[in-house]
Short mmCIF file of C-alpha atoms and ligand atoms in Angstrom, two decimals:
data_model
loop_
_atom_site.label_atom_id
_atom_site.label_comp_id
_atom_site.label_asym_id
_atom_site.label_seq_id
_atom_site.Cartn_x
_atom_site.Cartn_y
_atom_site.Cartn_z
CA MET A 1 272.22 280.79 273.69
CA ASN A 2 268.64 280.75 272.19
CA ILE A 3 268.44 277.57 270.16
CA ALA A 4 265.77 275.92 267.99
CA ILE A 5 265.49 272.30 266.98
CA ILE A 6 263.24 271.60 264.23
CA GLY A 7 262.12 267.88 264.43
CA SER A 8 261.15 266.51 267.82
CA GLY A 9 261.57 262.77 266.96
CA TYR A 10 264.10 260.78 268.93
CA VAL A 11 267.35 262.85 268.02
CA GLY A 12 265.66 266.09 268.18
CA LEU A 13 263.94 265.64 271.57
CA VAL A 14 266.91 264.20 273.31
CA THR A 15 269.18 266.98 271.94
CA GLY A 16 266.79 269.87 272.90
CA VAL A 17 266.22 268.39 276.48
CA CYS A 18 270.08 267.90 276.61
CA LEU A 19 270.98 271.41 275.35
CA ALA A 20 268.42 273.06 277.98
CA GLU A 21 270.54 270.91 280.60
CA LEU A 22 273.51 272.65 279.27
CA GLY A 23 272.01 276.07 280.08
CA HIS A 24 270.69 276.88 276.68
CA LYS A 25 267.08 278.29 276.07
CA VAL A 26 265.60 275.80 273.40
CA ILE A 27 262.47 275.72 271.48
CA CYS A 28 261.34 272.54 269.90
CA VAL A 29 259.17 272.12 266.62
CA ASP A 30 257.33 269.43 265.14
CA ILE A 31 254.75 269.36 262.65
CA ASP A 32 252.81 266.83 264.60
CA ARG A 33 250.17 268.92 266.30
CA GLU A 34 249.05 266.02 268.94
CA LYS A 35 252.88 265.00 269.68
CA ILE A 36 253.41 268.94 270.48
CA ALA A 37 250.36 269.03 272.65
CA LYS A 38 251.55 266.09 274.76
CA LEU A 39 255.37 267.44 274.99
CA ASN A 40 253.95 270.74 276.42
CA LYS A 41 252.21 268.52 278.87
CA GLY A 42 255.49 266.77 279.69
CA GLN A 43 254.33 263.55 277.93
CA VAL A 44 256.80 261.77 276.39
CA SER A 45 255.66 259.37 273.22
CA ILE A 46 259.13 257.23 273.32
CA TYR A 47 260.81 255.10 275.97
CA GLU A 48 264.26 256.64 276.92
CA PRO A 49 265.51 256.62 280.68
CA GLY A 50 265.74 259.64 282.07
CA LEU A 51 264.12 261.85 279.29
CA GLU A 52 260.70 262.59 280.92
CA GLU A 53 262.26 263.87 284.03
CA LEU A 54 264.37 266.42 282.30
CA LEU A 55 261.55 267.49 279.99
CA LYS A 56 259.26 268.35 283.08
CA LYS A 57 262.06 270.07 284.70
CA PHE A 58 262.75 272.34 281.81
CA LEU A 59 259.16 273.03 280.67
CA LYS A 60 258.51 274.06 284.36
CA ASN A 61 261.43 276.63 284.49
CA LYS A 62 260.39 277.54 280.70
CA GLN A 63 263.83 276.78 279.22
CA LEU A 64 262.17 274.71 277.19
CA SER A 65 259.06 275.06 274.87
CA PHE A 66 257.28 273.34 272.16
CA THR A 67 255.70 274.93 268.98
CA THR A 68 254.31 273.84 265.37
CA SER A 69 255.55 277.26 264.24
CA ILE A 70 259.01 277.06 262.55
CA GLN A 71 258.37 281.03 261.93
CA GLU A 72 258.38 281.43 265.64
CA ALA A 73 261.43 278.91 266.34
CA THR A 74 263.54 280.78 263.55
CA GLN A 75 262.66 284.20 264.81
CA LYS A 76 263.30 283.33 268.40
CA SER A 77 266.69 281.58 267.92
CA LEU A 78 270.32 282.17 266.67
CA ALA A 79 271.33 278.44 266.10
CA ILE A 80 268.98 276.13 264.47
CA PHE A 81 269.25 272.43 264.38
CA ILE A 82 267.64 270.27 261.82
CA ALA A 83 266.89 266.99 263.10
CA VAL A 84 264.04 265.85 261.09
CA GLY A 85 263.73 262.07 259.46
CA THR A 86 265.45 261.04 256.51
CA PRO A 87 263.83 257.69 255.52
CA SER A 88 264.77 255.38 253.30
CA LYS A 89 263.81 255.55 249.66
CA LYS A 90 263.07 252.17 247.64
CA ASN A 91 266.77 252.30 246.27
CA GLY A 92 268.23 252.70 249.69
CA GLU A 93 268.96 256.23 249.29
CA ALA A 94 268.07 258.79 252.20
CA ASP A 95 264.99 260.89 251.30
CA LEU A 96 265.92 264.34 252.05
CA THR A 97 262.52 265.83 251.05
CA TYR A 98 261.84 266.97 254.92
CA VAL A 99 265.43 268.31 255.36
CA GLU A 100 264.92 270.34 252.22
CA ASN A 101 261.38 271.79 253.19
CA VAL A 102 262.89 272.74 256.70
CA ALA A 103 265.76 274.57 255.03
CA ALA A 104 263.45 276.67 252.94
CA LYS A 105 260.84 277.44 255.63
CA ILE A 106 263.67 278.54 258.04
CA ALA A 107 265.11 281.02 255.28
CA ARG A 108 261.75 282.44 254.49
CA HIS A 109 261.38 283.71 258.24
CA MET A 110 265.15 284.93 258.72
CA ASP A 111 265.48 288.30 260.01
CA GLY A 112 269.18 288.49 260.52
CA TYR A 113 272.18 285.85 261.05
CA ARG A 114 271.19 282.34 261.77
CA LEU A 115 273.53 279.14 262.00
CA ILE A 116 271.68 276.21 260.28
CA ILE A 117 273.14 272.99 261.70
CA GLU A 118 272.12 269.58 260.24
CA LYS A 119 271.76 267.01 262.79
CA SER A 120 269.72 264.30 260.91
CA THR A 121 272.04 261.77 259.35
CA VAL A 122 272.35 262.96 255.92
CA PRO A 123 274.69 261.93 252.77
CA ALA A 124 277.76 264.09 252.15
CA GLU A 125 277.11 267.32 250.09
CA THR A 126 273.85 267.80 251.69
CA GLY A 127 275.24 270.95 253.65
CA LYS A 128 275.98 272.38 250.31
CA ARG A 129 272.31 271.72 249.12
CA ILE A 130 270.93 273.31 252.60
CA GLU A 131 273.11 276.17 251.60
CA ARG A 132 271.59 276.83 248.34
CA THR A 133 268.04 276.14 249.33
CA VAL A 134 268.47 278.59 252.03
CA LYS A 135 269.85 281.18 249.54
CA PHE A 136 266.82 280.63 247.12
CA ASN A 137 264.47 281.01 249.84
CA LEU A 138 265.85 284.20 251.64
CA PRO A 139 263.26 287.09 251.64
CA LYS A 140 264.06 289.46 248.95
CA LYS A 141 264.23 292.71 251.21
CA PHE A 142 266.83 290.67 253.38
CA ARG A 143 269.13 289.70 250.32
CA LYS A 144 269.24 293.40 249.09
CA THR A 145 270.42 294.53 252.28
CA ASN A 146 273.02 292.05 252.91
CA LEU A 147 274.59 291.73 249.58
CA ARG A 148 278.22 291.39 250.97
CA GLU A 149 277.91 289.39 254.07
CA PRO A 150 276.44 286.00 254.20
CA ALA A 151 273.24 286.01 256.23
CA PHE A 152 273.61 282.64 257.57
CA ASP A 153 276.19 279.64 258.09
CA VAL A 154 275.43 276.15 257.47
CA ALA A 155 277.30 273.51 259.69
CA SER A 156 277.10 269.66 260.18
CA ASN A 157 277.19 268.30 263.88
CA PRO A 158 276.48 264.68 263.72
CA GLU A 159 274.86 263.10 266.64
CA PHE A 160 276.13 259.61 267.97
CA LEU A 161 273.48 258.83 270.38
CA ARG A 162 272.47 255.31 271.32
CA GLU A 163 268.76 254.66 272.14
CA GLY A 164 268.46 253.57 275.79
CA SER A 165 271.57 255.67 276.70
CA ALA A 166 270.90 258.65 274.57
CA ILE A 167 270.90 261.20 277.73
CA HIS A 168 274.12 259.59 279.16
CA ASP A 169 275.77 259.62 275.62
CA PHE A 170 274.82 263.45 274.94
CA MET A 171 276.03 264.32 278.37
CA HIS A 172 279.38 262.39 278.12
CA PRO A 173 280.45 262.52 274.03
CA ASP A 174 283.62 260.47 273.12
CA ARG A 175 283.77 263.56 270.66
CA VAL A 176 281.78 266.19 269.34
CA VAL A 177 282.20 266.70 265.35
CA ILE A 178 281.75 269.98 264.20
CA GLY A 179 281.59 270.68 260.14
CA VAL A 180 281.88 274.01 259.46
CA GLU A 181 283.01 276.38 256.71
CA SER A 182 283.38 279.68 258.86
CA LYS A 183 285.05 280.63 262.14
CA ARG A 184 281.89 282.19 263.20
CA ALA A 185 279.85 278.93 262.97
CA GLU A 186 282.79 277.10 264.67
CA LYS A 187 282.89 279.69 267.63
CA MET A 188 279.14 279.46 268.14
CA LEU A 189 279.20 275.39 268.15
CA ARG A 190 282.08 275.34 270.53
CA GLU A 191 280.05 277.86 272.63
CA ILE A 192 276.99 275.36 272.71
CA TYR A 193 278.96 272.49 273.50
CA GLU A 194 281.60 274.12 275.95
CA PRO A 195 279.94 273.02 279.26
CA LEU A 196 280.49 269.50 278.36
CA LYS A 197 284.46 270.22 277.84
CA PRO A 198 284.46 267.56 275.09
CA LYS A 199 287.04 266.49 272.63
CA PHE A 200 286.07 268.55 269.43
CA VAL A 201 286.84 267.32 266.09
CA VAL A 202 286.70 270.28 263.80
CA THR A 203 286.48 269.80 259.85
CA ASN A 204 284.66 270.88 256.72
CA ILE A 205 281.09 269.92 256.33
CA ASN A 206 281.69 267.04 253.74
CA SER A 207 284.03 265.21 256.09
CA ALA A 208 281.86 265.59 259.29
CA GLU A 209 278.79 264.19 257.21
CA LEU A 210 281.19 261.34 256.15
CA ILE A 211 282.18 260.69 259.93
CA LYS A 212 278.74 260.00 260.74
CA HIS A 213 278.10 257.27 258.03
CA ALA A 214 281.49 255.70 258.34
CA SER A 215 280.99 255.31 262.21
CA ASN A 216 277.80 253.56 262.08
CA SER A 217 278.95 251.45 259.01
CA PHE A 218 282.04 250.49 260.82
CA LEU A 219 280.24 249.50 263.96
CA ALA A 220 277.51 247.38 261.51
CA THR A 221 280.93 245.91 260.21
CA LYS A 222 282.11 244.95 263.45
CA ILE A 223 278.80 243.04 264.30
CA SER A 224 278.53 241.17 260.92
CA PHE A 225 282.22 240.26 261.47
CA ILE A 226 281.65 238.50 264.83
CA ASN A 227 278.35 237.10 263.41
CA ALA A 228 280.22 235.64 260.43
CA VAL A 229 282.98 234.00 262.77
CA SER A 230 280.07 232.66 265.04
CA GLN A 231 278.71 230.65 262.01
CA ILE A 232 282.24 229.08 262.20
CA CYS A 233 282.21 228.39 265.72
CA ASN A 234 279.10 226.55 265.30
CA ASN A 235 280.99 224.41 262.49
CA ILE A 236 284.01 223.64 264.18
CA GLY A 237 282.99 223.35 267.80
CA ALA A 238 284.54 226.82 268.97
CA ASP A 239 282.79 229.27 271.36
CA ILE A 240 282.19 232.76 270.02
CA LEU A 241 282.21 234.31 273.59
CA LYS A 242 285.86 233.33 274.31
CA VAL A 243 286.95 234.46 270.74
CA ALA A 244 285.23 237.58 271.36
CA GLU A 245 287.09 237.84 274.84
CA GLY A 246 290.42 236.89 273.32
CA MET A 247 290.03 239.41 270.64
CA GLY A 248 288.56 241.93 272.71
CA TYR A 249 291.40 242.34 274.95
CA ASP A 250 293.63 243.74 272.15
CA LYS A 251 293.20 247.50 272.68
CA ARG A 252 293.20 247.83 268.75
CA ILE A 253 290.23 245.52 268.47
CA GLY A 254 288.34 246.40 271.77
CA ARG A 255 285.40 243.93 273.09
CA SER A 256 282.40 246.35 272.58
CA PHE A 257 280.30 245.45 269.59
CA LEU A 258 281.64 242.13 269.33
CA ASP A 259 278.47 240.66 270.70
CA ALA A 260 277.37 237.86 268.17
CA GLY A 261 273.55 237.21 267.75
CA ILE A 262 270.62 237.58 265.56
CA GLY A 263 272.13 240.85 264.03
CA TYR A 264 271.63 244.33 264.26
CA GLY A 265 268.48 246.29 263.87
CA GLY A 266 267.12 249.66 264.76
CA SER A 267 266.49 252.81 262.69
CA CYS A 268 270.07 253.58 262.11
CA PHE A 269 272.27 250.78 261.01
CA PRO A 270 270.12 249.15 258.42
CA LYS A 271 269.15 252.39 256.93
CA ASP A 272 272.54 254.06 257.18
CA VAL A 273 274.45 250.92 255.91
CA ASP A 274 272.05 251.52 252.76
CA ALA A 275 272.68 254.91 252.36
CA PHE A 276 276.57 254.51 252.55
CA ILE A 277 276.34 252.01 249.80
CA ARG A 278 274.42 254.26 247.52
CA LEU A 279 276.37 257.36 248.48
CA SER A 280 279.55 255.36 247.87
CA GLU A 281 278.11 254.14 244.20
CA HIS A 282 277.39 257.94 243.29
CA SER A 283 280.58 258.86 244.34
CA GLY A 284 282.22 256.22 241.92
CA TYR A 285 283.04 253.62 244.42
CA ASP A 286 281.31 249.97 244.68
CA PHE A 287 281.44 249.44 248.53
CA ALA A 288 281.33 245.59 248.34
CA LEU A 289 282.51 245.12 252.10
CA LEU A 290 279.25 247.07 253.30
CA LYS A 291 277.06 244.96 250.83
CA GLU A 292 278.49 242.11 252.47
CA VAL A 293 278.17 243.43 255.96
CA ARG A 294 274.31 243.87 254.88
CA GLU A 295 274.10 240.20 254.08
CA VAL A 296 275.87 238.58 256.93
CA ASN A 297 273.05 240.43 258.96
CA GLN A 298 270.38 238.87 256.97
CA LYS A 299 271.80 235.51 257.13
CA GLN A 300 271.90 235.64 261.06
CA VAL A 301 268.37 235.64 261.12
CA THR A 302 268.28 232.51 258.77
CA ALA A 303 270.71 230.62 260.39
CA PHE A 304 268.85 230.99 264.02
CA ILE A 305 265.39 229.89 262.37
CA GLN A 306 267.31 227.07 260.87
CA LEU A 307 268.87 226.28 264.14
CA ILE A 308 265.18 226.33 265.75
CA GLU A 309 264.12 223.90 263.19
CA ASP A 310 266.74 221.72 263.36
CA LYS A 311 266.39 221.02 267.07
CA MET A 312 262.69 221.26 267.48
CA TRP A 313 262.17 219.08 264.57
CA ILE A 314 258.75 219.91 263.59
CA VAL A 315 257.65 223.47 264.34
CA LYS A 316 254.22 223.52 263.06
CA ASN A 317 251.50 223.85 265.94
CA LYS A 318 254.13 224.12 268.08
CA VAL A 319 254.16 226.99 271.01
CA VAL A 320 256.88 229.45 270.79
CA GLY A 321 257.51 231.97 273.38
CA VAL A 322 259.55 234.94 272.43
CA LEU A 323 261.16 236.80 275.04
CA GLY A 324 262.07 240.36 274.09
CA LEU A 325 260.72 242.14 270.95
CA ALA A 326 262.33 245.48 270.80
CA PHE A 327 265.47 245.73 268.71
CA LYS A 328 267.69 246.02 271.86
CA PRO A 329 267.00 246.69 275.54
CA ASN A 330 266.08 249.97 277.17
CA THR A 331 264.02 250.91 274.24
CA ASP A 332 260.61 250.14 273.03
CA ASP A 333 261.51 251.08 269.38
CA MET A 334 260.32 248.05 266.95
CA ARG A 335 261.97 249.40 263.80
CA ASN A 336 263.85 246.69 261.86
CA ALA A 337 263.75 244.44 265.06
CA PRO A 338 265.15 240.97 264.33
CA SER A 339 262.08 239.64 266.49
CA LEU A 340 259.64 240.64 263.60
CA ASP A 341 261.34 238.63 261.04
CA ILE A 342 261.81 235.55 263.23
CA ILE A 343 258.12 235.62 264.26
CA ARG A 344 256.86 236.08 260.94
CA LEU A 345 259.11 233.08 259.67
CA LEU A 346 258.02 230.89 262.42
CA GLN A 347 254.52 231.66 261.86
CA HIS A 348 255.06 231.04 258.14
CA GLU A 349 256.05 227.46 259.27
CA GLY A 350 252.86 226.89 261.36
CA ALA A 351 254.16 227.74 264.94
CA LYS A 352 252.20 229.19 267.35
CA VAL A 353 253.86 232.43 268.82
CA LYS A 354 253.57 234.12 272.22
CA ALA A 355 255.56 237.21 273.30
CA TYR A 356 256.41 239.21 275.88
CA ASP A 357 258.61 242.49 275.98
CA PRO A 358 258.73 245.25 279.29
CA GLN A 359 258.50 248.06 276.87
CA ALA A 360 257.76 247.36 273.12
CA MET A 361 254.29 245.41 273.34
CA ALA A 362 252.22 248.45 272.58
CA LYS A 363 254.46 249.17 269.39
CA ALA A 364 254.79 245.16 268.58
CA ARG A 365 250.98 244.81 268.54
CA LYS A 366 250.50 247.20 265.69
CA LEU A 367 253.12 245.48 263.56
CA LEU A 368 252.30 241.38 264.31
CA LYS A 369 249.38 239.71 263.55
CA GLY A 370 248.09 236.34 265.34
CA VAL A 371 250.62 236.85 268.22
CA THR A 372 249.24 236.46 271.99
CA PHE A 373 250.83 238.90 274.14
CA SER A 374 251.65 237.98 277.76
CA ARG A 375 251.85 240.11 280.83
CA ASP A 376 255.11 238.66 282.16
CA VAL A 377 257.65 236.05 281.67
CA TYR A 378 255.80 233.16 283.48
CA GLN A 379 252.44 233.84 281.75
CA LEU A 380 254.66 233.71 278.45
CA ALA A 381 256.15 230.28 279.40
CA LYS A 382 252.99 228.47 280.10
CA GLY A 383 252.59 225.78 277.42
CA CYS A 384 255.40 226.67 275.39
CA ASP A 385 257.51 224.17 273.46
CA CYS A 386 260.31 226.71 273.57
CA LEU A 387 261.43 230.22 274.46
CA ILE A 388 263.43 232.36 272.29
CA VAL A 389 265.48 235.29 273.24
CA CYS A 390 265.29 238.18 270.88
CA THR A 391 266.45 240.97 273.47
CA GLU A 392 268.71 240.80 275.99
CA TRP A 393 266.69 242.81 278.83
CA ASP A 394 268.65 242.96 282.07
CA LEU A 395 265.12 241.81 283.70
CA PHE A 396 265.38 238.63 282.03
CA LYS A 397 268.41 237.62 284.00
CA GLN A 398 266.44 237.47 287.24
CA ILE A 399 263.83 234.91 285.89
CA ASN A 400 263.27 232.29 288.17
CA PHE A 401 263.82 229.33 285.63
CA ARG A 402 262.63 226.39 287.91
CA ARG A 403 259.11 228.22 287.74
CA VAL A 404 259.52 228.71 284.10
CA LYS A 405 260.46 225.12 283.36
CA GLN A 406 257.40 223.81 285.32
CA ALA A 407 255.17 226.03 283.17
CA MET A 408 256.59 225.17 279.80
CA ASN A 409 255.39 222.17 277.72
CA GLN A 410 258.89 221.35 276.76
CA ALA A 411 262.18 222.68 278.40
CA MET A 412 263.83 224.25 275.53
CA ILE A 413 265.46 227.73 274.79
CA PHE A 414 267.09 229.45 272.22
CA ASP A 415 269.17 232.27 273.03
CA GLY A 416 269.46 234.71 270.07
CA ARG A 417 271.76 237.13 272.35
CA ASN A 418 273.76 234.60 274.47
CA LEU A 419 271.98 236.27 277.49
CA PHE A 420 272.04 233.22 279.59
CA HIS A 421 275.58 232.13 278.66
CA ASP A 422 276.51 232.21 282.43
CA ILE A 423 273.50 230.58 283.87
CA ASP A 424 273.45 226.63 284.07
CA LEU A 425 270.41 226.01 282.30
CA ALA A 426 271.28 222.41 281.32
CA GLY A 427 271.90 221.63 285.11
CA MET A 428 268.36 222.68 285.60
CA GLY A 429 266.89 220.53 282.94
CA PHE A 430 266.59 222.80 279.87
CA GLU A 431 268.10 221.94 276.41
CA TYR A 432 269.97 225.34 275.72
CA HIS A 433 271.17 226.76 272.44
CA GLY A 434 273.01 230.06 272.36
CA VAL A 435 274.59 231.59 269.22
CA GLY A 436 277.94 230.57 267.90
CA ARG A 437 278.55 228.18 270.86
CA GLY A 438 279.57 225.36 268.68
CA HIS A 439 276.67 223.36 268.79
CA LYS A 440 276.90 221.59 265.63
CA LYS A 441 280.02 219.87 266.49
CA ILE A 442 279.04 219.41 270.05
CA ASP A 443 275.92 217.58 269.04
CA SER A 444 277.38 215.35 266.36
C1 UGA B 501 273.57 253.49 266.69
C2 UGA B 501 274.84 254.02 267.02
O1 UGA B 501 275.41 253.33 268.02
C3 UGA B 501 275.11 255.64 267.43
O2 UGA B 501 276.20 255.86 267.91
C4 UGA B 501 274.28 256.34 266.32
O3 UGA B 501 274.15 257.55 267.25
C5 UGA B 501 272.78 255.75 266.28
O4 UGA B 501 272.82 254.52 265.68
C6 UGA B 501 272.41 256.74 265.18
O5 UGA B 501 272.74 256.72 264.04
O6 UGA B 501 271.10 257.37 265.53
P1 UGA B 501 271.36 252.50 268.04
O7 UGA B 501 270.73 252.31 266.66
O8 UGA B 501 270.50 253.28 269.05
O9 UGA B 501 272.63 253.70 267.93
O10 UGA B 501 271.78 251.25 268.74
P2 UGA B 501 273.32 250.34 269.03
O11 UGA B 501 273.16 250.26 270.43
O12 UGA B 501 274.16 250.63 268.07
O13 UGA B 501 272.75 248.95 268.86
C7 UGA B 501 272.31 248.81 267.09
C8 UGA B 501 272.12 247.34 267.08
O14 UGA B 501 273.09 246.36 266.86
C9 UGA B 501 271.19 246.58 268.03
O15 UGA B 501 270.15 246.11 267.30
C10 UGA B 501 271.99 245.67 268.70
O16 UGA B 501 271.20 244.61 269.31
C11 UGA B 501 273.10 245.26 267.77
N1 UGA B 501 274.34 245.00 268.25
C12 UGA B 501 275.13 245.69 269.04
C13 UGA B 501 274.88 243.73 268.04
O17 UGA B 501 274.11 242.80 267.48
N2 UGA B 501 275.73 243.24 268.37
C14 UGA B 501 276.76 244.09 269.25
O18 UGA B 501 277.73 243.54 269.56
C15 UGA B 501 276.25 245.41 269.47
#
């Protein structure tokens, strides 16, 4: 099928490349000329395993192309995915300006039937608004000749990709959610994804939109729940790793998303939880549970800083080495990364901060002031009074801790992701503190 993707950001680019892998002919659009020029040369501006290889492959066989023209993309395609950004407004609501603009532009260039699919995470009823926008903006000649039959359908097809494993997630979906109001739209969406032989969940547009909100918010709730339990573990001398393991064997609960730490970040959970709270308020329901999920997430960073202050005693003028900056491993994404708050709070207390991340340092440099960036873990460790793990990169498991200890001023590690829980750091002479490992009780 000839498919257009409007918005070549994270979701749009991954979707475009993967739809090409499924055999479709894809044209991706973005307003950013520089980005499009780079993508046309096979250069990716984000770090995502496997993405660049696929991009190059499909540029070469011409199954994938990039343009800044919505007109060209609309005229060449039967199905059009909208994957533009939906940033948060000050009040937490999703700002849908880009979605509206794109819908209007698609409509103005339509010369026959099109299926317009929302892929961006949007509040319920956005599908209806897109439909109205398209109707208002259809060319006059077209409206007159097609009075009886709608010239387009709108559908919702939320994505559930995780950064860092986006290609794998696209190619092996747990489910493909299709929100449609017509048989034709359903048939087309089934055809697009058929090569994956997925489990389809077919429903109306509002329900599809809600599935995405509810899924992300539920996952955020799971994380905040285990983080709240981790605080109790600290207080009573219990071990969160054992608690999560014991809970996780129950198939109704599952072990995933029960990793306690310094909280969730990224471009999705914080924004989507805020947007779901607002959406619920608009619908007449006060989603107090989700407000608490957000609170717990914020408190997790504060509690971690308190732990550092408590164990280090004086933070002022101490040299702190931050291991990992990205909001999670296998990405260079720094959006809402807990490391940002942690570094700023420590700097506020007078600490001197050094940092190392295998992928995210270029992006971090633009966001952080007064941080010394290191070329590797050993340069980072030099002269440090403590190391702080903010991202659980696999690479850090290979660290030569004896070398690290020699380089450090004071052998102390605060592990915000419990990454080194199975390494005998105490045996090597480190003072080691994880999250929710019962430290208060054990020390007293
Ligand atoms: C999330 C969802 O997992 C995807 O299904 C969804 O498509 C995506 O948002 C989106 O809406 O676009 P992502 O933000 O890439 O994906 O990252 P996750 O792997 O879900 O992790 C989110 C955050 O939670 C990270 O900061 C991670 O460190 C944290 N986390 C995750 C925990 O603190 N504990 C856990 O047990 C799991």
